[in-house]
Structure formats: structure tokens, C-alpha cells
């Protein structure tokens, strides 16, 4: 198995996510306890947004970006909906 620096590898994405999580957690150590509790509340309430879905971001031939700001935010923050252009 060769070592590869390809950024599209899932392994590197997982390591990247864990690394940024560790940086955020290191900052939480210095915050007051009530503020740290807000982060826990956000984690438990994540499933409340499951009913919100994003519309299509790209449509037509030639491809035209039709996503609204709301669609872009939901796609980025909650639902995996990248603007893929198939040819």
C-alpha cells in the first residue's frame, strides 16, 4: 500500500475533522461552564433540524446555479447536498 497525499481520500477527511474537533475542544477548556453547556445542548438538538432540507443548487443545461442562501447554508451545515455538475 503506497502513501498518498490525495485530499479526496476519506481517511484524510476523518483525520482533518478529528484535528479541528480537538482544536475546538482545547478552546472549550477555558470557557465558563454555562457556555460549555450550550455546546452540549447544540449537540443534543442536532436532530431537530432533520425536517429541513435543501433544494437543488445547480439546474439545467448549461448548469446554472439556482441555490438560495438558505439552500447553501442547509447544504453546508446539515445536509450533504453538493452542487455536482454531471456531464
Tab-separated table of N, CA, C and O in Angstrom, residues 19-59:
chain	number	residue	atom	x	y	z
A	19	UNK	N	-8.934	16.495	13.906
A	19	UNK	CA	-7.983	17.543	14.279
A	19	UNK	C	-8.671	18.854	14.626
A	19	UNK	O	-8.363	19.479	15.647
A	20	UNK	N	-9.623	19.276	13.801
A	20	UNK	CA	-10.335	20.527	14.095
A	20	UNK	C	-11.209	20.391	15.333
A	20	UNK	O	-11.375	21.343	16.098
A	21	UNK	N	-11.749	19.201	15.551
A	21	UNK	CA	-12.533	18.984	16.768
A	21	UNK	C	-11.658	19.124	18.005
A	21	UNK	O	-12.089	19.682	19.025
A	22	UNK	N	-10.450	18.628	17.930
A	22	UNK	CA	-9.526	18.745	19.062
A	22	UNK	C	-9.167	20.210	19.335
A	22	UNK	O	-9.038	20.624	20.490
A	23	UNK	N	-9.029	20.994	18.279
A	23	UNK	CA	-8.730	22.416	18.457
A	23	UNK	C	-9.905	23.118	19.141
A	23	UNK	O	-9.723	23.925	20.057
A	24	UNK	N	-11.128	22.805	18.725
A	24	UNK	CA	-12.315	23.399	19.359
A	24	UNK	C	-12.413	22.966	20.815
A	24	UNK	O	-12.680	23.785	21.704
A	25	UNK	N	-12.183	21.689	21.084
A	25	UNK	CA	-12.252	21.202	22.459
A	25	UNK	C	-11.181	21.846	23.336
A	25	UNK	O	-11.414	22.105	24.520
A	26	UNK	N	-10.015	22.114	22.766
A	26	UNK	CA	-8.964	22.785	23.539
A	26	UNK	C	-9.398	24.190	23.936
A	26	UNK	O	-9.062	24.674	25.022
A	27	UNK	N	-10.161	24.852	23.089
A	27	UNK	CA	-10.679	26.176	23.433
A	27	UNK	C	-11.799	26.121	24.461
A	27	UNK	O	-11.959	27.035	25.278
A	28	UNK	N	-12.581	25.034	24.460
A	28	UNK	CA	-13.680	24.903	25.419
A	28	UNK	C	-13.181	24.785	26.860
A	28	UNK	O	-13.911	25.121	27.797
A	29	UNK	N	-11.970	24.310	27.047
A	29	UNK	CA	-11.426	24.148	28.395
A	29	UNK	C	-11.389	25.481	29.131
A	29	UNK	O	-11.583	25.543	30.347
A	30	UNK	N	-11.188	26.562	28.404
A	30	UNK	CA	-11.006	27.875	29.025
A	30	UNK	C	-12.307	28.657	29.183
A	30	UNK	O	-12.303	29.741	29.758
A	31	UNK	N	-13.432	28.131	28.692
A	31	UNK	CA	-14.702	28.837	28.786
A	31	UNK	C	-15.421	28.498	30.091
A	31	UNK	O	-15.227	27.420	30.652
A	32	UNK	N	-16.289	29.402	30.579
A	32	UNK	CA	-17.086	29.095	31.771
A	32	UNK	C	-18.034	27.915	31.521
A	32	UNK	O	-18.460	27.669	30.384
A	33	UNK	N	-18.379	27.214	32.567
A	33	UNK	CA	-19.200	26.004	32.464
A	33	UNK	C	-20.551	26.232	31.777
A	33	UNK	O	-20.966	25.403	30.960
A	34	UNK	N	-21.288	27.325	32.025
A	34	UNK	CA	-22.569	27.510	31.329
A	34	UNK	C	-22.405	27.608	29.804
A	34	UNK	O	-23.257	27.123	29.055
A	35	UNK	N	-21.330	28.207	29.358
A	35	UNK	CA	-21.105	28.309	27.909
A	35	UNK	C	-20.747	26.948	27.335
A	35	UNK	O	-21.190	26.577	26.240
A	36	UNK	N	-19.965	26.169	28.051
A	36	UNK	CA	-19.644	24.810	27.611
A	36	UNK	C	-20.934	23.983	27.526
A	36	UNK	O	-21.099	23.167	26.621
A	37	UNK	N	-21.862	24.217	28.457
A	37	UNK	CA	-23.147	23.521	28.423
A	37	UNK	C	-23.948	23.822	27.175
A	37	UNK	O	-24.705	22.971	26.693
A	38	UNK	N	-23.803	25.025	26.630
A	38	UNK	CA	-24.501	25.368	25.383
A	38	UNK	C	-24.027	24.505	24.219
A	38	UNK	O	-24.815	24.152	23.334
A	39	UNK	N	-22.746	24.163	24.204
A	39	UNK	CA	-22.233	23.290	23.148
A	39	UNK	C	-22.863	21.901	23.255
A	39	UNK	O	-23.186	21.276	22.257
A	40	UNK	N	-23.045	21.411	24.478
A	40	UNK	CA	-23.701	20.125	24.668
A	40	UNK	C	-25.158	20.161	24.243
A	40	UNK	O	-25.674	19.213	23.654
A	41	UNK	N	-25.845	21.255	24.524
A	41	UNK	CA	-27.240	21.393	24.122
A	41	UNK	C	-27.342	21.400	22.599
A	41	UNK	O	-28.247	20.806	22.025
A	42	UNK	N	-26.415	22.046	21.921
A	42	UNK	CA	-26.423	22.071	20.468
A	42	UNK	C	-26.248	20.661	19.914
A	42	UNK	O	-26.878	20.283	18.941
A	43	UNK	N	-25.405	19.865	20.532
A	43	UNK	CA	-25.166	18.503	20.070
A	43	UNK	C	-26.427	17.652	20.217
A	43	UNK	O	-26.768	16.863	19.342
A	44	UNK	N	-27.158	17.806	21.307
A	44	UNK	CA	-28.379	17.019	21.527
A	44	UNK	C	-29.524	17.484	20.639
A	44	UNK	O	-30.421	16.716	20.330
A	45	UNK	N	-29.538	18.745	20.245
A	45	UNK	CA	-30.650	19.265	19.446
A	45	UNK	C	-30.392	19.188	17.943
A	45	UNK	O	-31.180	19.693	17.159
A	46	UNK	N	-29.335	18.516	17.537
A	46	UNK	CA	-28.991	18.426	16.117
A	46	UNK	C	-30.119	17.778	15.307
A	46	UNK	O	-30.408	18.194	14.190
A	47	UNK	N	-30.769	16.774	15.868
A	47	UNK	CA	-31.819	16.060	15.133
A	47	UNK	C	-33.082	16.885	14.948
A	47	UNK	O	-33.955	16.497	14.171
A	48	UNK	N	-33.208	18.007	15.622
A	48	UNK	CA	-34.376	18.859	15.424
A	48	UNK	C	-34.427	19.431	14.010
A	48	UNK	O	-35.487	19.806	13.521
A	49	UNK	N	-33.291	19.491	13.342
A	49	UNK	CA	-33.222	20.084	12.004
A	49	UNK	C	-33.360	19.053	10.892
A	49	UNK	O	-33.157	19.373	9.723
A	50	UNK	N	-33.689	17.812	11.217
A	50	UNK	CA	-33.811	16.789	10.187
A	50	UNK	C	-34.944	17.069	9.208
A	50	UNK	O	-34.909	16.606	8.071
A	51	UNK	N	-35.960	17.811	9.615
A	51	UNK	CA	-37.073	18.120	8.718
A	51	UNK	C	-36.760	19.203	7.704
A	51	UNK	O	-37.513	19.414	6.756
A	52	UNK	N	-35.651	19.906	7.874
A	52	UNK	CA	-35.267	20.977	6.962
A	52	UNK	C	-34.378	20.392	5.872
A	52	UNK	O	-33.342	19.798	6.155
A	53	UNK	N	-34.788	20.541	4.628
A	53	UNK	CA	-33.995	20.020	3.512
A	53	UNK	C	-33.654	21.151	2.551
A	53	UNK	O	-34.378	22.142	2.453
A	54	UNK	N	-32.565	20.971	1.855
A	54	UNK	CA	-32.121	21.962	0.878
A	54	UNK	C	-32.647	21.602	-0.502
A	54	UNK	O	-32.771	20.432	-0.847
A	55	UNK	N	-32.930	22.627	-1.286
A	55	UNK	CA	-33.335	22.412	-2.667
A	55	UNK	C	-32.117	22.217	-3.545
A	55	UNK	O	-30.978	22.252	-3.085
A	56	UNK	N	-32.335	22.005	-4.839
A	56	UNK	CA	-31.192	21.819	-5.744
A	56	UNK	C	-30.361	23.097	-5.844
A	56	UNK	O	-30.897	24.202	-5.818
A	57	UNK	N	-29.046	22.913	-5.926
A	57	UNK	CA	-28.167	24.067	-6.038
A	57	UNK	C	-27.816	24.381	-7.491
A	57	UNK	O	-27.523	25.520	-7.823
A	58	UNK	N	-27.837	23.368	-8.342
A	58	UNK	CA	-27.495	23.547	-9.755
A	58	UNK	C	-28.587	22.898	-10.583
A	58	UNK	O	-29.073	21.823	-10.267
A	59	UNK	N	-28.975	23.558	-11.684
A	59	UNK	CA	-30.051	23.040	-12.520
A	59	UNK	C	-29.793	23.438	-13.973
A	59	UNK	O	-29.279	24.500	-14.250
